[in-house]
mmCIF file of C-alpha atoms in Angstrom:
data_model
loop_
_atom_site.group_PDB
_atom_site.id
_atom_site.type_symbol
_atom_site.label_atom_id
_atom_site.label_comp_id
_atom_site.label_asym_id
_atom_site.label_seq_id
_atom_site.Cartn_x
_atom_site.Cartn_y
_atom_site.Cartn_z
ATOM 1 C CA UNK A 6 -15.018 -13.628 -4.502
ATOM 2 C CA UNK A 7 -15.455 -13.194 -0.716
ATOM 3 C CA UNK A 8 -12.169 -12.532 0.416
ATOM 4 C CA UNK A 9 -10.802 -11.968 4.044
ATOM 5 C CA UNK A 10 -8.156 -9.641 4.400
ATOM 6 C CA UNK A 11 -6.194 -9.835 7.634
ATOM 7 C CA UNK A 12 -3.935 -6.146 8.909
ATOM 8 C CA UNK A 13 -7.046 -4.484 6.657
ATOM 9 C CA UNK A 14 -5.678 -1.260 8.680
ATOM 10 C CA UNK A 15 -2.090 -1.561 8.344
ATOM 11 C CA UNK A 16 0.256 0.199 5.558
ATOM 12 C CA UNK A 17 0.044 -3.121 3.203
ATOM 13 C CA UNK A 18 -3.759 -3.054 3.755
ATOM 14 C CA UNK A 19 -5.157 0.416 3.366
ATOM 15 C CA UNK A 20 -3.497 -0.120 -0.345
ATOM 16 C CA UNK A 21 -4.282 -3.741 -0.846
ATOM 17 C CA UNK A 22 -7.881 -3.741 0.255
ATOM 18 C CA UNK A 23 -9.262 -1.456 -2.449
ATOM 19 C CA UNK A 24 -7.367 -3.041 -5.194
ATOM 20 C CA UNK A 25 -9.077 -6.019 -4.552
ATOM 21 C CA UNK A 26 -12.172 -4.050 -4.921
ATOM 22 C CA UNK A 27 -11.474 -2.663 -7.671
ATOM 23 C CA UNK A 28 -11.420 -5.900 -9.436
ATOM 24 C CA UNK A 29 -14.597 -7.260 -7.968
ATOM 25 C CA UNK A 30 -13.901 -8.858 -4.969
ATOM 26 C CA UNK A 31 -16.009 -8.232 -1.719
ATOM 27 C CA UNK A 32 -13.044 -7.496 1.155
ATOM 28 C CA UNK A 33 -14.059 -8.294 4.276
ATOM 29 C CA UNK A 34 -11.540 -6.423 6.616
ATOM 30 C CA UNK A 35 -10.124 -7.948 10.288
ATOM 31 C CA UNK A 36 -7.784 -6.044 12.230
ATOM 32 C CA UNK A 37 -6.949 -4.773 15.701
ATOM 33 C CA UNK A 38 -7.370 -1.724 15.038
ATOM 34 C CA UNK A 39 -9.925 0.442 12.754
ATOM 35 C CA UNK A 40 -9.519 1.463 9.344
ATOM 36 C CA UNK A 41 -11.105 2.599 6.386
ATOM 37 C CA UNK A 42 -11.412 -1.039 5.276
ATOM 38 C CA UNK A 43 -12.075 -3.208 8.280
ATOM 39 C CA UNK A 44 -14.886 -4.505 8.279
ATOM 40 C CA UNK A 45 -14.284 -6.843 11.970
ATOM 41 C CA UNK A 46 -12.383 -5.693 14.863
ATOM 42 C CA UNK A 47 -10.398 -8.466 16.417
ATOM 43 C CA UNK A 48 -7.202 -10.680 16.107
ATOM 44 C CA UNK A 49 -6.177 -13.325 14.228
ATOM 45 C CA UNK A 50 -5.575 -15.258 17.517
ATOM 46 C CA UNK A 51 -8.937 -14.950 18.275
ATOM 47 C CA UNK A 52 -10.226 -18.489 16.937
ATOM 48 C CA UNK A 53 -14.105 -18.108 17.445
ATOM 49 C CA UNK A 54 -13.369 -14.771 16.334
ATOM 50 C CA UNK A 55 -12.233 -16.023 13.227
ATOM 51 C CA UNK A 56 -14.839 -19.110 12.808
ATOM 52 C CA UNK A 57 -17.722 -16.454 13.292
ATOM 53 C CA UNK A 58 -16.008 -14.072 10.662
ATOM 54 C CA UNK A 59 -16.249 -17.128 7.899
ATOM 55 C CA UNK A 60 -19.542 -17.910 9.017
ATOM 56 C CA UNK A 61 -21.514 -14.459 8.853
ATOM 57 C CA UNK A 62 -19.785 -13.220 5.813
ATOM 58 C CA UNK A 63 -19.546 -16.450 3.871
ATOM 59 C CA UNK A 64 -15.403 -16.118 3.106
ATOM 60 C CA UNK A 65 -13.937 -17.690 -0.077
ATOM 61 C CA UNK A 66 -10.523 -17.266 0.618
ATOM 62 C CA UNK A 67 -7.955 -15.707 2.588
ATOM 63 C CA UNK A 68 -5.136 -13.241 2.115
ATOM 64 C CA UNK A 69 -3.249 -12.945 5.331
ATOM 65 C CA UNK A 70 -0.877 -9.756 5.938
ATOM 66 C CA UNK A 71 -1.675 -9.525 9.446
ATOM 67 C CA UNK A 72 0.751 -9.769 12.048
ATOM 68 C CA UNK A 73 3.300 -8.479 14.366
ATOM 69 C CA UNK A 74 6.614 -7.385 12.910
ATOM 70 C CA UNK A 75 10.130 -6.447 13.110
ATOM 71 C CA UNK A 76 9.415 -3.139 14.876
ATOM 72 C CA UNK A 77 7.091 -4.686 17.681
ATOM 73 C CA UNK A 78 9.702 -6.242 19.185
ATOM 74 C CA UNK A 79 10.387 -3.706 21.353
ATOM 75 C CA UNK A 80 6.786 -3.239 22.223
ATOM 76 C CA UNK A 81 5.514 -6.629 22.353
ATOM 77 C CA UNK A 82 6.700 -9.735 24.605
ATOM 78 C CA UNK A 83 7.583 -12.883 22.488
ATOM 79 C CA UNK A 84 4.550 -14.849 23.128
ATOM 80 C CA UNK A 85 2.821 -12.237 21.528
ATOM 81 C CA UNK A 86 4.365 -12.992 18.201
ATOM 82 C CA UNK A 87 3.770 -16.631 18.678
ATOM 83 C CA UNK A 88 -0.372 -15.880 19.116
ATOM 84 C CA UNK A 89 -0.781 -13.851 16.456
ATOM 85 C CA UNK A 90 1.914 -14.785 13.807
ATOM 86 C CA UNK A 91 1.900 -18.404 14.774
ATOM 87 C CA UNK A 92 -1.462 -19.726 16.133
ATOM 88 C CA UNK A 93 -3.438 -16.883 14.315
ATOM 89 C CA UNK A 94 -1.992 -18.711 10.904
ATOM 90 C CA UNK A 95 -2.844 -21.851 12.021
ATOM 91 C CA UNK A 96 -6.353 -20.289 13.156
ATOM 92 C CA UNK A 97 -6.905 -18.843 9.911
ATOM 93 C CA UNK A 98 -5.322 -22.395 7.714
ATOM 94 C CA UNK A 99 -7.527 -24.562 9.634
ATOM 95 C CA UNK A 100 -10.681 -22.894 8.918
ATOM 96 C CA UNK A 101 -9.840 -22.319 5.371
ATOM 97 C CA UNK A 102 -9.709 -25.977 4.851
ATOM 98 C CA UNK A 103 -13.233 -26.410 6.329
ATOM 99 C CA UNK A 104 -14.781 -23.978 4.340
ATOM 100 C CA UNK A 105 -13.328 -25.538 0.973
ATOM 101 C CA UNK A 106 -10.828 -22.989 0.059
ATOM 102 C CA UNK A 107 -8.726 -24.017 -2.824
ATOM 103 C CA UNK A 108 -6.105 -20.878 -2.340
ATOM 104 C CA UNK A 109 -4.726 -19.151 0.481
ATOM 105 C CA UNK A 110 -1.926 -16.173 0.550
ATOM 106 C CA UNK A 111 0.263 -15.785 3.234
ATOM 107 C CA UNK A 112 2.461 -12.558 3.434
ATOM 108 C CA UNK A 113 5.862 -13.860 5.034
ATOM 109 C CA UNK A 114 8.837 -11.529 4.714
ATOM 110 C CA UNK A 115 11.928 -11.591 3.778
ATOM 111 C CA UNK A 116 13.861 -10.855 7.172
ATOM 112 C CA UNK A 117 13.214 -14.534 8.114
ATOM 113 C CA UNK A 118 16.208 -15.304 5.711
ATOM 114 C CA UNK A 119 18.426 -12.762 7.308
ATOM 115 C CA UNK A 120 20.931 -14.736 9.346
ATOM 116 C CA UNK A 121 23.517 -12.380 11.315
ATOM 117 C CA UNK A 122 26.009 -13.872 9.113
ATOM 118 C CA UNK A 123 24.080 -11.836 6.373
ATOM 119 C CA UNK A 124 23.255 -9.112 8.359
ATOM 120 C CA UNK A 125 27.000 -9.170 9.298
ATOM 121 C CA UNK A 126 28.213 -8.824 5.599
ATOM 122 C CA UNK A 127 31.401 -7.152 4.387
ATOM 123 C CA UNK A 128 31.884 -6.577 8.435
ATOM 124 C CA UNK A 129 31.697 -10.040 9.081
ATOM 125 C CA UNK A 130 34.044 -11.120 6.793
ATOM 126 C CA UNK A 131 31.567 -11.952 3.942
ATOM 127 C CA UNK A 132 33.747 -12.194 0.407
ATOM 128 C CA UNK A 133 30.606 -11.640 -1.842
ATOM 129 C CA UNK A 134 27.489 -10.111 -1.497
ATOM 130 C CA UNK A 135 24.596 -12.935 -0.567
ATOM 131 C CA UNK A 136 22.456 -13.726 -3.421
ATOM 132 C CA UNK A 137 18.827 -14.927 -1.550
ATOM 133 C CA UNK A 138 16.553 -16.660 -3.450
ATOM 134 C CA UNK A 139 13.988 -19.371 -2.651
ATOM 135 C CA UNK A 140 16.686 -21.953 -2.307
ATOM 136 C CA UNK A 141 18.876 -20.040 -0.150
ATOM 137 C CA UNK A 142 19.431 -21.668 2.945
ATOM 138 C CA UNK A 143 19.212 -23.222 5.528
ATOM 139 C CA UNK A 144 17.341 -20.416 7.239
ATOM 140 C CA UNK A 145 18.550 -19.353 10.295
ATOM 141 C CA UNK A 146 15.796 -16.605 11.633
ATOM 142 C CA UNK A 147 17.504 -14.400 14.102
ATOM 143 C CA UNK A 148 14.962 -12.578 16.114
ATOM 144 C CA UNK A 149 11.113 -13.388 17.519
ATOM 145 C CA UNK A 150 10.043 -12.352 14.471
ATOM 146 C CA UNK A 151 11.695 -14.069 11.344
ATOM 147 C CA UNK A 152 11.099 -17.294 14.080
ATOM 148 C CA UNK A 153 7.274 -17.021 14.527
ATOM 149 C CA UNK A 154 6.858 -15.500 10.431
ATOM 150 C CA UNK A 155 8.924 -19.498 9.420
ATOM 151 C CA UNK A 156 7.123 -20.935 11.494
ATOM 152 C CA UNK A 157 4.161 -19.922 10.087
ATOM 153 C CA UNK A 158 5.021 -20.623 6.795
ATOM 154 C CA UNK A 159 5.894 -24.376 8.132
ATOM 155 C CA UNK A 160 2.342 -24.408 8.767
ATOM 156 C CA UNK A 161 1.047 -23.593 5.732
ATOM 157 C CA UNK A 162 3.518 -26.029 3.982
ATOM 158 C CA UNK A 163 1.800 -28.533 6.055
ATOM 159 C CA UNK A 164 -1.530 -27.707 5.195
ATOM 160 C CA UNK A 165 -0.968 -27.896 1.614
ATOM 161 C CA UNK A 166 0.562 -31.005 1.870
ATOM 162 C CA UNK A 167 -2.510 -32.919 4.464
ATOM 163 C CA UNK A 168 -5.176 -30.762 2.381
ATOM 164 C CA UNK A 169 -4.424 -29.895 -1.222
ATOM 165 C CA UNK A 170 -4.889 -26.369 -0.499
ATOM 166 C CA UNK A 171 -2.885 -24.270 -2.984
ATOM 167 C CA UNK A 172 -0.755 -21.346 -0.940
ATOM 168 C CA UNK A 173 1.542 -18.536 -2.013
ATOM 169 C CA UNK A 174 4.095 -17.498 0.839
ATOM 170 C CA UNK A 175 5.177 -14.199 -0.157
ATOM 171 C CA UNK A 176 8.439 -12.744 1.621
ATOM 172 C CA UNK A 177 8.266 -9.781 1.213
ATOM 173 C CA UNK A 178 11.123 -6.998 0.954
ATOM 174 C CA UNK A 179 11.232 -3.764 2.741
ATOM 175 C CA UNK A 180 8.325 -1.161 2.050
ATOM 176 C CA UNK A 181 7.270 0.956 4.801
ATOM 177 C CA UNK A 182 7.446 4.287 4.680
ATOM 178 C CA UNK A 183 8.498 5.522 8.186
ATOM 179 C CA UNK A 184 12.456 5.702 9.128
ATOM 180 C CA UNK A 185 14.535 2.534 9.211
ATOM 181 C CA UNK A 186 14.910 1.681 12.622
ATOM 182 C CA UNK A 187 18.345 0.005 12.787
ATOM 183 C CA UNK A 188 20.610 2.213 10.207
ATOM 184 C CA UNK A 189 20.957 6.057 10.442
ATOM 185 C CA UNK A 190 23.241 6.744 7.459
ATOM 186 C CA UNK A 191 21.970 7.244 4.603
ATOM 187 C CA UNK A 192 18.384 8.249 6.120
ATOM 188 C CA UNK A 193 15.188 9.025 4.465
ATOM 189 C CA UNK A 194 15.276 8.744 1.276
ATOM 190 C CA UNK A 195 18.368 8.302 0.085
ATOM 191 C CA UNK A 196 18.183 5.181 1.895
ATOM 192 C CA UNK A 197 14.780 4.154 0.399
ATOM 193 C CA UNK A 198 16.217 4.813 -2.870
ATOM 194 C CA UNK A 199 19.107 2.640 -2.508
ATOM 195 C CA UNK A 200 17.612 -0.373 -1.669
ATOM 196 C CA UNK A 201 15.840 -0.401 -4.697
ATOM 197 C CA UNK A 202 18.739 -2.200 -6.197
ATOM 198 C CA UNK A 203 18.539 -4.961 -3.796
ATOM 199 C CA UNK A 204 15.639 -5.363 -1.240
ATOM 200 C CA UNK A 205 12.794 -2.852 -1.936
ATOM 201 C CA UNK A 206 9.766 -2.373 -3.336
ATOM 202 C CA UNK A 207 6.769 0.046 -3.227
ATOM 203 C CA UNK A 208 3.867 -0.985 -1.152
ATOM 204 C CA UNK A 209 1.662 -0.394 -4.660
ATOM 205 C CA UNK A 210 3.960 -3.435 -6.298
ATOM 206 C CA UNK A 211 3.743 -5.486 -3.009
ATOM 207 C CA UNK A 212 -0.262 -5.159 -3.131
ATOM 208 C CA UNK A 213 -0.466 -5.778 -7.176
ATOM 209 C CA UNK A 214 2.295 -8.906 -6.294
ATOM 210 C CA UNK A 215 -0.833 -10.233 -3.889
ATOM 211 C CA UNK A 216 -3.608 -9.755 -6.319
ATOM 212 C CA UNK A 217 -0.681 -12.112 -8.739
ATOM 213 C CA UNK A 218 -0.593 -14.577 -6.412
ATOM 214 C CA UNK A 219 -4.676 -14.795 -5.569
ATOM 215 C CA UNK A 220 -5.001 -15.062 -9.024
ATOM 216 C CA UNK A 221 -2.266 -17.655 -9.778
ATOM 217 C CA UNK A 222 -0.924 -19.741 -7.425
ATOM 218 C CA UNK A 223 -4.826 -22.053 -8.170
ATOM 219 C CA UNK A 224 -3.323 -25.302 -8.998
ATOM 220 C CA UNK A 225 0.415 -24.665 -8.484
ATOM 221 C CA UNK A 226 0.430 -26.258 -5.209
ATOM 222 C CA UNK A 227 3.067 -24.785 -2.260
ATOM 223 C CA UNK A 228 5.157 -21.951 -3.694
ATOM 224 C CA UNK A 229 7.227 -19.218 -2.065
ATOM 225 C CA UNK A 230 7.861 -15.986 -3.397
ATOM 226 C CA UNK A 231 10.382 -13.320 -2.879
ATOM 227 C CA UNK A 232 9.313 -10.126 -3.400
ATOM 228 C CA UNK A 233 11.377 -6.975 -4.134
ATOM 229 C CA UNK A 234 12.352 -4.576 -7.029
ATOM 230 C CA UNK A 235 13.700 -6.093 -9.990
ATOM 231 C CA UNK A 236 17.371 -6.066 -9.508
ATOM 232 C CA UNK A 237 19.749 -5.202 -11.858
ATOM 233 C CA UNK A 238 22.446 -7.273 -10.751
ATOM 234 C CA UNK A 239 23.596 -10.454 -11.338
ATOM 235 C CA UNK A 240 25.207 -13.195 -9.225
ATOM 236 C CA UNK A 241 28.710 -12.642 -11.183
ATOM 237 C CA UNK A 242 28.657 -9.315 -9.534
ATOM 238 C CA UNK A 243 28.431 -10.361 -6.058
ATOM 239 C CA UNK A 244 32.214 -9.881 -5.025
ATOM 240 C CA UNK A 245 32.709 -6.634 -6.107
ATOM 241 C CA UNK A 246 29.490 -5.457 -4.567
ATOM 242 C CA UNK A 247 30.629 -6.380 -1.495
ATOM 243 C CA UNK A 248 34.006 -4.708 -1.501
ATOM 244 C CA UNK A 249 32.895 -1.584 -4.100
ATOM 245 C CA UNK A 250 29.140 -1.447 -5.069
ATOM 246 C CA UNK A 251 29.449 1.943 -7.052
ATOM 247 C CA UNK A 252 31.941 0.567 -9.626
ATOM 248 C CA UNK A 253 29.299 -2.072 -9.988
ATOM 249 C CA UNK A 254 26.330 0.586 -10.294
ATOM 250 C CA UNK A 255 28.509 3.039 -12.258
ATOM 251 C CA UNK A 256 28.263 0.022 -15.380
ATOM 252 C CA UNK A 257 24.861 -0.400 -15.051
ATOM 253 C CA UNK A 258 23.853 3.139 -14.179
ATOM 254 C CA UNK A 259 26.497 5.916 -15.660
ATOM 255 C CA UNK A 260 24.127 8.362 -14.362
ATOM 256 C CA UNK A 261 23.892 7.478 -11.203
ATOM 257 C CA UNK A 262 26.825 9.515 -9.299
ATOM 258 C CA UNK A 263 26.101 12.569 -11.082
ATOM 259 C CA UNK A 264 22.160 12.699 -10.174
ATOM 260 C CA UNK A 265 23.003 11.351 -6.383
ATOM 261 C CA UNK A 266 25.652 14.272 -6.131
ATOM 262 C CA UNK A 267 23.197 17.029 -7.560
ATOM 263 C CA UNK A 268 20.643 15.555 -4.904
ATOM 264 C CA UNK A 269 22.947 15.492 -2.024
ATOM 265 C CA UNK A 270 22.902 11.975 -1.599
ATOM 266 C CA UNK A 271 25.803 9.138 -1.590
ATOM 267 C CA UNK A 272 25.283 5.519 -3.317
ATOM 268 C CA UNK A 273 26.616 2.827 -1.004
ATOM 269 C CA UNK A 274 29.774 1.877 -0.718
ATOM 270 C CA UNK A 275 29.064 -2.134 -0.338
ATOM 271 C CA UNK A 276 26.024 -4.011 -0.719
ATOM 272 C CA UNK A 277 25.968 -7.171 1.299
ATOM 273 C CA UNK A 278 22.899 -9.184 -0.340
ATOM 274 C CA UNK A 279 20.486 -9.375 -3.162
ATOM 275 C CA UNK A 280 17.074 -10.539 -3.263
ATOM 276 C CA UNK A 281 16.289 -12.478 -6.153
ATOM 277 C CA UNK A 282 12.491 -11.823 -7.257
ATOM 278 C CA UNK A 283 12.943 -14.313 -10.567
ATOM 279 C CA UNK A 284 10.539 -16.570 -9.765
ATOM 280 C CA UNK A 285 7.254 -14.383 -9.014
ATOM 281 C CA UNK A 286 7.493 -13.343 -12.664
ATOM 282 C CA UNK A 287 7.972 -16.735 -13.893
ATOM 283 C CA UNK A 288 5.631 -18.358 -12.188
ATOM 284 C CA UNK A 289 3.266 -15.343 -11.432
ATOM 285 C CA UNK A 290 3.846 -13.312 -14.511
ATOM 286 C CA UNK A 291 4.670 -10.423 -11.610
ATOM 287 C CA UNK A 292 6.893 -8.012 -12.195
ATOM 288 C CA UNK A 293 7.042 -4.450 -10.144
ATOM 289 C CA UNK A 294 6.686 -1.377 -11.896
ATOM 290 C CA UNK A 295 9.374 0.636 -10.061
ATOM 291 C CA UNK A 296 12.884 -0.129 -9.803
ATOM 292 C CA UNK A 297 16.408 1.588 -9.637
ATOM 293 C CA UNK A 298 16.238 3.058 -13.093
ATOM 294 C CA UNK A 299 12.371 4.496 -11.950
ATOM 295 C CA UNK A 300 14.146 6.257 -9.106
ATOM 296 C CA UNK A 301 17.241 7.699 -11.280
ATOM 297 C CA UNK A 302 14.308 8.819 -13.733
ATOM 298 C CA UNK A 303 12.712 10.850 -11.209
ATOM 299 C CA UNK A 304 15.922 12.761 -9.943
ATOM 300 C CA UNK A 305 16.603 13.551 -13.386
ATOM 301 C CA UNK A 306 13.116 14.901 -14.157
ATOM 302 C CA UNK A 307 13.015 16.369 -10.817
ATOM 303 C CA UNK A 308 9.384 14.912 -10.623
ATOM 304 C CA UNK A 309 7.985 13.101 -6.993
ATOM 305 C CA UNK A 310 10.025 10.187 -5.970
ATOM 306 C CA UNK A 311 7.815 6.967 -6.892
ATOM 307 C CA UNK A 312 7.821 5.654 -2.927
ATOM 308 C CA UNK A 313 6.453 6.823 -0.051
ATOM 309 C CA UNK A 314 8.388 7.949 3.194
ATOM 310 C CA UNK A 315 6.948 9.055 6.057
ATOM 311 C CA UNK A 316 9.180 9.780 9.497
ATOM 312 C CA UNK A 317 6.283 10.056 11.244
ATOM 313 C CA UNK A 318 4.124 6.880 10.826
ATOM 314 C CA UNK A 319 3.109 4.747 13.114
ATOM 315 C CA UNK A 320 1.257 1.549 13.141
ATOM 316 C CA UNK A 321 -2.637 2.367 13.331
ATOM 317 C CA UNK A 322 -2.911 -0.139 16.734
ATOM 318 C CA UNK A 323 -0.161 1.495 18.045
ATOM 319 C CA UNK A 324 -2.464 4.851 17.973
ATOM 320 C CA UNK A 325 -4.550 5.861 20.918
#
């Protein structure tokens, strides 16, 4: 299949792009910036841009991880985020539908659902950690970001429904490698590590979780994914993980203290929500390879931790 792959050159990309080749698939690339897989140099906002991009190499369907995130707030005024996460969905919808497409994937992410209630937590007053799903709601975005990236997935709700066209909105969790850019302790990756029991995944598992979704969401009509390690929580846990998460861990991990203490790192002391990633292995027959129990396997083998982290990365069209 002739696919088009939007952010060909960002950190979802560069991994995504030749998995898809791998299976057969001719990726077509388009990006801002250049990359080992982009194949067009533009953005998503560009409409002729786009139109010509179908036209000269004869696209099948789209998978559509461009756009501006969480980060580029601070770089990028808002109507930025409504061209290219707004309009260039609607750019890239509408000319699916011409062309006949029968799928589309949309990479949406997870932050939308992040409320400052949530984001407030245990500090906020919350009794019990929040337990998000696809039926969690309503959704109250609260930045440029999670606005334009619901909006977007409005749009291709829409679509669907005047169309037919089958879509997968996946929100995904965290899984870039640099720093995290609001919380300083833990860093690095003891961080990383922790939120592999409630909002992370690698960026291999969020490309194979695509390639799931290309693959199966033919015939299913609109469905939204969450994507993230599989937790090993349950919702009858959420009260004491919000007011002592390692008594919670220590049942389900008895290792756990003693491996974080040999590594010099600290488990947290509350977790405030869980990400619920049920229905992509239900529906999808998805299920990520690394979890909570892959990173306690690695400190106790003292083998490389299965994620990447990187301080120093940086968005390729941020680069000069």
């Amino acid at each position: 299949m002739k696919l088009l792959l939007t952010g060909s050159s960002g950190w979802l990309g560069r991994f995504l792009a030749p998995k898809l080749s791998a299976i057969g698939h001719e990726v077509v690339g388009l990006d801002v910036a250049t990359g080992a897989h982009t194949t067009v140099i533009g953005s998503v906002a560009d409409r002729p841009l786009v139109d010509q991009t179908f036209g000269d190499y004869g696209i099948e369907a789209v998978v559509h991880a461009g756009a501006l995130h969480k980060p580029d707030i601070v770089r990028y005024p808002n109507n930025a985020f409504v061209d290219v996460n707004v309009t260039g969905t609607l750019n890239l919808l509408e000319a699916a539908v011409q062309a006949g497409h029968d799928r589309f994937i949309f990479t949406s992410t997870t932050s939308l659902m992040i409320s400052e209630a949530v984001r407030a937590g245990r500090a906020g007053g919350a009794e019990q950690a929040f337990w998000l799903d696809e039926e969690y709601g309503p959704l109250k975005p609260r930045n440029i970001y999670g606005v334009t990236k619901m909006s977007a997935e409005h749009l291709c709700r829409l679509y669907h429904k005047l169309h037919g066209i089958s879509v997968a909105v996946l929100r995904t969790g965290r899984f870039f490698p640099e720093e995290d850019d609001t919380l300083a302790v833990p860093s690095g990756p003891n961080l990383k590590a922790n939120e592999f029991l409630n909002r992370r995944l690698t960026v291999e598992d969020a490309a194979e979780a695509h390639i799931a979704a290309l693959e199966g969401i033919t015939g299913l009509g609109f469905e939204t994914f969450i994507l993230s390690a599989t937790t090993p929580f349950t919702r009858q846990d959420c009260a004491q993980l919000i007011a002592d998460a390692p008594s919670v861990i220590a049942r389900y991990f008895p290792q756990a203290a003693a491996l974080y203490e040999r590594k010099g790192w600290v488990l947290p002391d509350h977790i405030d929500r869980i990400y619920d990633a049920g229905k992509a292995e239900r529906l999808l027959g998805f299920r990520p390879k690394t979890d909570f129990a892959s990173i306690l396997k690695a400190l106790e083998d003292n083998s490389p931790l299965p994620f990447h982290h990187d301080p120093s990365y940086s968005s390729p069209k941020e680069m000069p």
